[in-house]
Amino acid sequence: MSNPDYIIHATGIVLLMVLGLLWQRSGSKCLQRMASNLFVLVLGMLLVDVFVHLLPDALADFIYRTHKHAVSGNFRIGQ
């Protein structure tokens, strides 16, 4: 994992913890609603980041796995 990616993940985790504590400790309904909406937003962004990392690998694995069965052995070797 690259350094900027690690910083994004660490910041997102800290934001989730802070927003969760703020939501739990606040007495105002407006502040609770704002904290819960921001919590969902940050959680959604972290999940999108996970899918951005996992989806290309899964897609490439699927393509190369199906390509292996569709192409004859002689063609892959270059003969």
mmCIF file of N, CA, C and O in Angstrom:
data_model
loop_
_atom_site.group_PDB
_atom_site.id
_atom_site.type_symbol
_atom_site.label_atom_id
_atom_site.label_comp_id
_atom_site.label_asym_id
_atom_site.label_seq_id
_atom_site.Cartn_x
_atom_site.Cartn_y
_atom_site.Cartn_z
ATOM 1 N N MET A 1 0.846 -1.167 0.000
ATOM 2 C CA MET A 1 0.000 0.000 0.000
ATOM 3 C C MET A 1 0.894 1.234 0.000
ATOM 4 O O MET A 1 1.840 1.322 0.771
ATOM 5 N N SER A 2 0.563 2.178 -0.857
ATOM 6 C CA SER A 2 1.380 3.377 -0.977
ATOM 7 C C SER A 2 1.129 4.324 0.195
ATOM 8 O O SER A 2 0.136 4.205 0.914
ATOM 9 N N ASN A 3 2.038 5.266 0.358
ATOM 10 C CA ASN A 3 1.948 6.189 1.477
ATOM 11 C C ASN A 3 0.675 7.050 1.426
ATOM 12 O O ASN A 3 -0.007 7.165 2.439
ATOM 13 N N PRO A 4 0.307 7.670 0.292
ATOM 14 C CA PRO A 4 -0.954 8.439 0.279
ATOM 15 C C PRO A 4 -2.180 7.561 0.539
ATOM 16 O O PRO A 4 -3.124 7.984 1.191
ATOM 17 N N ASP A 5 -2.148 6.339 0.050
ATOM 18 C CA ASP A 5 -3.262 5.428 0.279
ATOM 19 C C ASP A 5 -3.381 5.089 1.765
ATOM 20 O O ASP A 5 -4.479 5.030 2.312
ATOM 21 N N TYR A 6 -2.260 4.866 2.406
ATOM 22 C CA TYR A 6 -2.251 4.589 3.842
ATOM 23 C C TYR A 6 -2.785 5.787 4.621
ATOM 24 O O TYR A 6 -3.560 5.628 5.569
ATOM 25 N N ILE A 7 -2.411 6.988 4.206
ATOM 26 C CA ILE A 7 -2.881 8.209 4.878
ATOM 27 C C ILE A 7 -4.398 8.343 4.724
ATOM 28 O O ILE A 7 -5.096 8.696 5.686
ATOM 29 N N ILE A 8 -4.925 8.042 3.559
ATOM 30 C CA ILE A 8 -6.374 8.113 3.339
ATOM 31 C C ILE A 8 -7.099 7.113 4.223
ATOM 32 O O ILE A 8 -8.107 7.431 4.854
ATOM 33 N N HIS A 9 -6.583 5.892 4.297
ATOM 34 C CA HIS A 9 -7.222 4.872 5.133
ATOM 35 C C HIS A 9 -7.166 5.247 6.610
ATOM 36 O O HIS A 9 -8.170 5.106 7.316
ATOM 37 N N ALA A 10 -6.022 5.699 7.074
ATOM 38 C CA ALA A 10 -5.881 6.075 8.487
ATOM 39 C C ALA A 10 -6.781 7.257 8.831
ATOM 40 O O ALA A 10 -7.440 7.263 9.881
ATOM 41 N N THR A 11 -6.844 8.248 7.949
ATOM 42 C CA THR A 11 -7.708 9.402 8.182
ATOM 43 C C THR A 11 -9.171 8.987 8.203
ATOM 44 O O THR A 11 -9.947 9.455 9.047
ATOM 45 N N GLY A 12 -9.561 8.118 7.311
ATOM 46 C CA GLY A 12 -10.946 7.641 7.280
ATOM 47 C C GLY A 12 -11.319 6.881 8.530
ATOM 48 O O GLY A 12 -12.414 7.059 9.075
ATOM 49 N N ILE A 13 -10.418 6.049 9.029
ATOM 50 C CA ILE A 13 -10.697 5.293 10.243
ATOM 51 C C ILE A 13 -10.820 6.218 11.441
ATOM 52 O O ILE A 13 -11.725 6.073 12.275
ATOM 53 N N VAL A 14 -9.941 7.202 11.533
ATOM 54 C CA VAL A 14 -10.007 8.165 12.637
ATOM 55 C C VAL A 14 -11.305 8.975 12.551
ATOM 56 O O VAL A 14 -11.970 9.201 13.573
ATOM 57 N N LEU A 15 -11.680 9.393 11.343
ATOM 58 C CA LEU A 15 -12.938 10.125 11.179
ATOM 59 C C LEU A 15 -14.140 9.285 11.585
ATOM 60 O O LEU A 15 -15.085 9.793 12.208
ATOM 61 N N LEU A 16 -14.131 8.010 11.246
ATOM 62 C CA LEU A 16 -15.225 7.130 11.655
ATOM 63 C C LEU A 16 -15.325 7.039 13.169
ATOM 64 O O LEU A 16 -16.423 7.079 13.735
ATOM 65 N N MET A 17 -14.190 6.914 13.842
ATOM 66 C CA MET A 17 -14.203 6.830 15.305
ATOM 67 C C MET A 17 -14.699 8.129 15.923
ATOM 68 O O MET A 17 -15.530 8.120 16.831
ATOM 69 N N VAL A 18 -14.207 9.261 15.425
ATOM 70 C CA VAL A 18 -14.610 10.559 15.975
ATOM 71 C C VAL A 18 -16.095 10.816 15.731
ATOM 72 O O VAL A 18 -16.818 11.256 16.637
ATOM 73 N N LEU A 19 -16.567 10.533 14.528
ATOM 74 C CA LEU A 19 -17.982 10.746 14.230
ATOM 75 C C LEU A 19 -18.875 9.812 15.026
ATOM 76 O O LEU A 19 -19.966 10.194 15.464
ATOM 77 N N GLY A 20 -18.419 8.584 15.231
ATOM 78 C CA GLY A 20 -19.191 7.649 16.062
ATOM 79 C C GLY A 20 -19.298 8.129 17.499
ATOM 80 O O GLY A 20 -20.368 8.071 18.115
ATOM 81 N N LEU A 21 -18.196 8.615 18.055
ATOM 82 C CA LEU A 21 -18.228 9.148 19.416
ATOM 83 C C LEU A 21 -19.070 10.419 19.497
ATOM 84 O O LEU A 21 -19.817 10.617 20.462
ATOM 85 N N LEU A 22 -18.968 11.281 18.502
ATOM 86 C CA LEU A 22 -19.754 12.511 18.481
ATOM 87 C C LEU A 22 -21.239 12.201 18.399
ATOM 88 O O LEU A 22 -22.059 12.801 19.099
ATOM 89 N N TRP A 23 -21.600 11.244 17.577
ATOM 90 C CA TRP A 23 -22.997 10.848 17.439
ATOM 91 C C TRP A 23 -23.527 10.268 18.744
ATOM 92 O O TRP A 23 -24.647 10.551 19.160
ATOM 93 N N GLN A 24 -22.701 9.483 19.414
ATOM 94 C CA GLN A 24 -23.121 8.828 20.648
ATOM 95 C C GLN A 24 -23.241 9.816 21.811
ATOM 96 O O GLN A 24 -24.130 9.691 22.645
ATOM 97 N N ARG A 25 -22.370 10.804 21.877
ATOM 98 C CA ARG A 25 -22.313 11.731 23.006
ATOM 99 C C ARG A 25 -23.187 12.974 22.847
ATOM 100 O O ARG A 25 -23.442 13.651 23.828
ATOM 101 N N SER A 26 -23.606 13.276 21.640
ATOM 102 C CA SER A 26 -24.342 14.525 21.441
ATOM 103 C C SER A 26 -25.790 14.369 21.904
ATOM 104 O O SER A 26 -26.389 13.299 21.801
ATOM 105 N N GLY A 27 -26.333 15.471 22.387
ATOM 106 C CA GLY A 27 -27.716 15.464 22.842
ATOM 107 C C GLY A 27 -28.657 16.081 21.829
ATOM 108 O O GLY A 27 -29.851 15.842 21.840
ATOM 109 N N SER A 28 -28.126 16.865 20.930
ATOM 110 C CA SER A 28 -28.933 17.562 19.941
ATOM 111 C C SER A 28 -29.275 16.624 18.785
ATOM 112 O O SER A 28 -28.412 15.916 18.264
ATOM 113 N N LYS A 29 -30.538 16.626 18.391
ATOM 114 C CA LYS A 29 -30.967 15.782 17.269
ATOM 115 C C LYS A 29 -30.311 16.219 15.956
ATOM 116 O O LYS A 29 -29.942 15.386 15.135
ATOM 117 N N CYS A 30 -30.158 17.531 15.784
ATOM 118 C CA CYS A 30 -29.542 18.039 14.554
ATOM 119 C C CYS A 30 -28.084 17.599 14.465
ATOM 120 O O CYS A 30 -27.616 17.172 13.408
ATOM 121 N N LEU A 31 -27.366 17.669 15.572
ATOM 122 C CA LEU A 31 -25.964 17.250 15.584
ATOM 123 C C LEU A 31 -25.841 15.737 15.390
ATOM 124 O O LEU A 31 -24.938 15.272 14.696
ATOM 125 N N GLN A 32 -26.768 14.980 15.979
ATOM 126 C CA GLN A 32 -26.748 13.531 15.777
ATOM 127 C C GLN A 32 -26.998 13.173 14.315
ATOM 128 O O GLN A 32 -26.348 12.290 13.767
ATOM 129 N N ARG A 33 -27.946 13.861 13.695
ATOM 130 C CA ARG A 33 -28.252 13.594 12.288
ATOM 131 C C ARG A 33 -27.070 13.945 11.394
ATOM 132 O O ARG A 33 -26.711 13.201 10.482
ATOM 133 N N MET A 34 -26.425 15.079 11.683
ATOM 134 C CA MET A 34 -25.274 15.491 10.884
ATOM 135 C C MET A 34 -24.113 14.498 11.057
ATOM 136 O O MET A 34 -23.475 14.107 10.082
ATOM 137 N N ALA A 35 -23.866 14.081 12.299
ATOM 138 C CA ALA A 35 -22.780 13.132 12.561
ATOM 139 C C ALA A 35 -23.066 11.784 11.898
ATOM 140 O O ALA A 35 -22.167 11.164 11.323
ATOM 141 N N SER A 36 -24.311 11.330 11.957
ATOM 142 C CA SER A 36 -24.628 10.034 11.335
ATOM 143 C C SER A 36 -24.534 10.114 9.816
ATOM 144 O O SER A 36 -24.075 9.171 9.166
ATOM 145 N N ASN A 37 -24.949 11.238 9.221
ATOM 146 C CA ASN A 37 -24.819 11.397 7.762
ATOM 147 C C ASN A 37 -23.357 11.442 7.342
ATOM 148 O O ASN A 37 -22.973 10.831 6.335
ATOM 149 N N LEU A 38 -22.524 12.152 8.094
ATOM 150 C CA LEU A 38 -21.096 12.192 7.779
ATOM 151 C C LEU A 38 -20.449 10.833 7.983
ATOM 152 O O LEU A 38 -19.560 10.435 7.227
ATOM 153 N N PHE A 39 -20.891 10.092 8.992
ATOM 154 C CA PHE A 39 -20.385 8.740 9.240
ATOM 155 C C PHE A 39 -20.668 7.840 8.039
ATOM 156 O O PHE A 39 -19.785 7.125 7.561
ATOM 157 N N VAL A 40 -21.899 7.902 7.552
ATOM 158 C CA VAL A 40 -22.269 7.087 6.380
ATOM 159 C C VAL A 40 -21.474 7.515 5.152
ATOM 160 O O VAL A 40 -21.033 6.674 4.363
ATOM 161 N N LEU A 41 -21.252 8.817 4.985
ATOM 162 C CA LEU A 41 -20.481 9.315 3.852
ATOM 163 C C LEU A 41 -19.035 8.813 3.892
ATOM 164 O O LEU A 41 -18.515 8.308 2.893
ATOM 165 N N VAL A 42 -18.398 8.920 5.052
ATOM 166 C CA VAL A 42 -17.002 8.464 5.174
ATOM 167 C C VAL A 42 -16.915 6.954 5.004
ATOM 168 O O VAL A 42 -16.020 6.441 4.319
ATOM 169 N N LEU A 43 -17.853 6.216 5.594
ATOM 170 C CA LEU A 43 -17.862 4.762 5.442
ATOM 171 C C LEU A 43 -18.057 4.379 3.976
ATOM 172 O O LEU A 43 -17.390 3.469 3.465
ATOM 173 N N GLY A 44 -18.938 5.069 3.287
ATOM 174 C CA GLY A 44 -19.151 4.808 1.860
ATOM 175 C C GLY A 44 -17.910 5.082 1.036
ATOM 176 O O GLY A 44 -17.575 4.320 0.127
ATOM 177 N N MET A 45 -17.209 6.156 1.344
ATOM 178 C CA MET A 45 -15.986 6.473 0.608
ATOM 179 C C MET A 45 -14.912 5.422 0.851
ATOM 180 O O MET A 45 -14.177 5.048 -0.073
ATOM 181 N N LEU A 46 -14.797 4.925 2.075
ATOM 182 C CA LEU A 46 -13.817 3.865 2.354
ATOM 183 C C LEU A 46 -14.187 2.564 1.643
ATOM 184 O O LEU A 46 -13.306 1.854 1.146
ATOM 185 N N LEU A 47 -15.471 2.257 1.575
ATOM 186 C CA LEU A 47 -15.893 1.055 0.850
ATOM 187 C C LEU A 47 -15.641 1.187 -0.649
ATOM 188 O O LEU A 47 -15.228 0.218 -1.299
ATOM 189 N N VAL A 48 -15.866 2.365 -1.196
ATOM 190 C CA VAL A 48 -15.553 2.599 -2.613
ATOM 191 C C VAL A 48 -14.059 2.424 -2.846
ATOM 192 O O VAL A 48 -13.639 1.837 -3.850
ATOM 193 N N ASP A 49 -13.243 2.914 -1.916
ATOM 194 C CA ASP A 49 -11.792 2.759 -2.044
ATOM 195 C C ASP A 49 -11.394 1.287 -2.021
ATOM 196 O O ASP A 49 -10.517 0.866 -2.778
ATOM 197 N N VAL A 50 -12.049 0.504 -1.182
ATOM 198 C CA VAL A 50 -11.769 -0.943 -1.147
ATOM 199 C C VAL A 50 -12.126 -1.572 -2.486
ATOM 200 O O VAL A 50 -11.348 -2.376 -3.038
ATOM 201 N N PHE A 51 -13.284 -1.223 -3.028
ATOM 202 C CA PHE A 51 -13.684 -1.798 -4.316
ATOM 203 C C PHE A 51 -12.774 -1.342 -5.449
ATOM 204 O O PHE A 51 -12.537 -2.095 -6.392
ATOM 205 N N VAL A 52 -12.253 -0.127 -5.367
ATOM 206 C CA VAL A 52 -11.328 0.358 -6.393
ATOM 207 C C VAL A 52 -10.047 -0.475 -6.376
ATOM 208 O O VAL A 52 -9.444 -0.708 -7.417
ATOM 209 N N HIS A 53 -9.654 -0.941 -5.201
ATOM 210 C CA HIS A 53 -8.457 -1.778 -5.113
ATOM 211 C C HIS A 53 -8.737 -3.229 -5.510
ATOM 212 O O HIS A 53 -7.911 -3.870 -6.145
ATOM 213 N N LEU A 54 -9.900 -3.755 -5.134
ATOM 214 C CA LEU A 54 -10.185 -5.165 -5.362
ATOM 215 C C LEU A 54 -10.756 -5.456 -6.740
ATOM 216 O O LEU A 54 -10.489 -6.506 -7.307
ATOM 217 N N LEU A 55 -11.549 -4.559 -7.283
ATOM 218 C CA LEU A 55 -12.219 -4.820 -8.543
ATOM 219 C C LEU A 55 -11.267 -5.040 -9.716
ATOM 220 O O LEU A 55 -11.455 -5.997 -10.471
ATOM 221 N N PRO A 56 -10.224 -4.224 -9.913
ATOM 222 C CA PRO A 56 -9.332 -4.487 -11.051
ATOM 223 C C PRO A 56 -8.650 -5.854 -10.967
ATOM 224 O O PRO A 56 -8.513 -6.537 -11.980
ATOM 225 N N ASP A 57 -8.251 -6.266 -9.771
ATOM 226 C CA ASP A 57 -7.620 -7.575 -9.623
ATOM 227 C C ASP A 57 -8.607 -8.696 -9.929
ATOM 228 O O ASP A 57 -8.273 -9.661 -10.612
ATOM 229 N N ALA A 58 -9.817 -8.579 -9.424
ATOM 230 C CA ALA A 58 -10.824 -9.607 -9.680
ATOM 231 C C ALA A 58 -11.207 -9.645 -11.150
ATOM 232 O O ALA A 58 -11.375 -10.725 -11.726
ATOM 233 N N LEU A 59 -11.328 -8.483 -11.771
ATOM 234 C CA LEU A 59 -11.680 -8.429 -13.190
ATOM 235 C C LEU A 59 -10.562 -9.016 -14.051
ATOM 236 O O LEU A 59 -10.823 -9.799 -14.971
ATOM 237 N N ALA A 60 -9.327 -8.677 -13.757
ATOM 238 C CA ALA A 60 -8.196 -9.226 -14.513
ATOM 239 C C ALA A 60 -8.101 -10.734 -14.319
ATOM 240 O O ALA A 60 -7.835 -11.472 -15.274
ATOM 241 N N ASP A 61 -8.323 -11.201 -13.100
ATOM 242 C CA ASP A 61 -8.287 -12.641 -12.843
ATOM 243 C C ASP A 61 -9.372 -13.346 -13.640
ATOM 244 O O ASP A 61 -9.132 -14.398 -14.231
ATOM 245 N N PHE A 62 -10.558 -12.780 -13.696
ATOM 246 C CA PHE A 62 -11.649 -13.374 -14.466
ATOM 247 C C PHE A 62 -11.318 -13.405 -15.953
ATOM 248 O O PHE A 62 -11.515 -14.421 -16.627
ATOM 249 N N ILE A 63 -10.792 -12.318 -16.491
ATOM 250 C CA ILE A 63 -10.474 -12.258 -17.918
ATOM 251 C C ILE A 63 -9.395 -13.262 -18.280
ATOM 252 O O ILE A 63 -9.521 -14.013 -19.244
ATOM 253 N N TYR A 64 -8.315 -13.310 -17.494
ATOM 254 C CA TYR A 64 -7.223 -14.218 -17.834
ATOM 255 C C TYR A 64 -7.590 -15.670 -17.574
ATOM 256 O O TYR A 64 -7.109 -16.561 -18.254
ATOM 257 N N ARG A 65 -8.453 -15.922 -16.613
ATOM 258 C CA ARG A 65 -8.886 -17.290 -16.352
ATOM 259 C C ARG A 65 -9.746 -17.789 -17.504
ATOM 260 O O ARG A 65 -9.601 -18.931 -17.956
ATOM 261 N N THR A 66 -10.662 -16.962 -18.020
ATOM 262 C CA THR A 66 -11.495 -17.386 -19.148
ATOM 263 C C THR A 66 -10.691 -17.409 -20.438
ATOM 264 O O THR A 66 -10.954 -18.215 -21.318
ATOM 265 N N HIS A 67 -9.711 -16.522 -20.570
ATOM 266 C CA HIS A 67 -8.878 -16.475 -21.768
ATOM 267 C C HIS A 67 -8.041 -17.747 -21.895
ATOM 268 O O HIS A 67 -7.820 -18.235 -22.993
ATOM 269 N N LYS A 68 -7.622 -18.289 -20.778
ATOM 270 C CA LYS A 68 -6.784 -19.495 -20.785
ATOM 271 C C LYS A 68 -7.536 -20.665 -21.403
ATOM 272 O O LYS A 68 -6.969 -21.470 -22.135
ATOM 273 N N HIS A 69 -8.848 -20.757 -21.156
ATOM 274 C CA HIS A 69 -9.627 -21.875 -21.684
ATOM 275 C C HIS A 69 -10.096 -21.633 -23.113
ATOM 276 O O HIS A 69 -10.366 -22.577 -23.834
ATOM 277 N N ALA A 70 -10.177 -20.384 -23.532
ATOM 278 C CA ALA A 70 -10.720 -20.073 -24.849
ATOM 279 C C ALA A 70 -9.666 -20.160 -25.949
ATOM 280 O O ALA A 70 -10.000 -20.360 -27.101
ATOM 281 N N VAL A 71 -8.385 -20.018 -25.620
ATOM 282 C CA VAL A 71 -7.328 -19.982 -26.612
ATOM 283 C C VAL A 71 -6.584 -21.319 -26.577
ATOM 284 O O VAL A 71 -6.276 -21.835 -25.523
ATOM 285 N N SER A 72 -6.290 -21.831 -27.763
ATOM 286 C CA SER A 72 -5.591 -23.114 -27.813
ATOM 287 C C SER A 72 -4.157 -22.973 -27.334
ATOM 288 O O SER A 72 -3.585 -21.893 -27.335
ATOM 289 N N GLY A 73 -3.571 -24.078 -26.937
ATOM 290 C CA GLY A 73 -2.210 -24.072 -26.400
ATOM 291 C C GLY A 73 -1.174 -23.634 -27.417
ATOM 292 O O GLY A 73 -0.220 -22.953 -27.077
ATOM 293 N N ASN A 74 -1.330 -24.024 -28.675
ATOM 294 C CA ASN A 74 -0.356 -23.641 -29.703
ATOM 295 C C ASN A 74 -0.352 -22.147 -29.947
ATOM 296 O O ASN A 74 0.688 -21.557 -30.208
ATOM 297 N N PHE A 75 -1.493 -21.518 -29.883
ATOM 298 C CA PHE A 75 -1.567 -20.073 -30.116
ATOM 299 C C PHE A 75 -0.902 -19.301 -28.992
ATOM 300 O O PHE A 75 -0.236 -18.305 -29.217
ATOM 301 N N ARG A 76 -1.060 -19.767 -27.750
ATOM 302 C CA ARG A 76 -0.451 -19.074 -26.626
ATOM 303 C C ARG A 76 1.064 -19.184 -26.655
ATOM 304 O O ARG A 76 1.760 -18.261 -26.252
ATOM 305 N N ILE A 77 1.589 -20.283 -27.131
ATOM 306 C CA ILE A 77 3.046 -20.467 -27.185
ATOM 307 C C ILE A 77 3.634 -19.640 -28.314
ATOM 308 O O ILE A 77 4.769 -19.192 -28.240
ATOM 309 N N GLY A 78 2.859 -19.363 -29.334
ATOM 310 C CA GLY A 78 3.347 -18.561 -30.444
ATOM 311 C C GLY A 78 3.679 -19.383 -31.662
ATOM 312 O O GLY A 78 4.385 -18.941 -32.549
ATOM 313 N N GLN A 79 3.191 -20.580 -31.729
ATOM 314 C CA GLN A 79 3.483 -21.453 -32.868
ATOM 315 C C GLN A 79 2.381 -21.386 -33.894
ATOM 316 O O GLN A 79 1.268 -21.197 -33.666
#
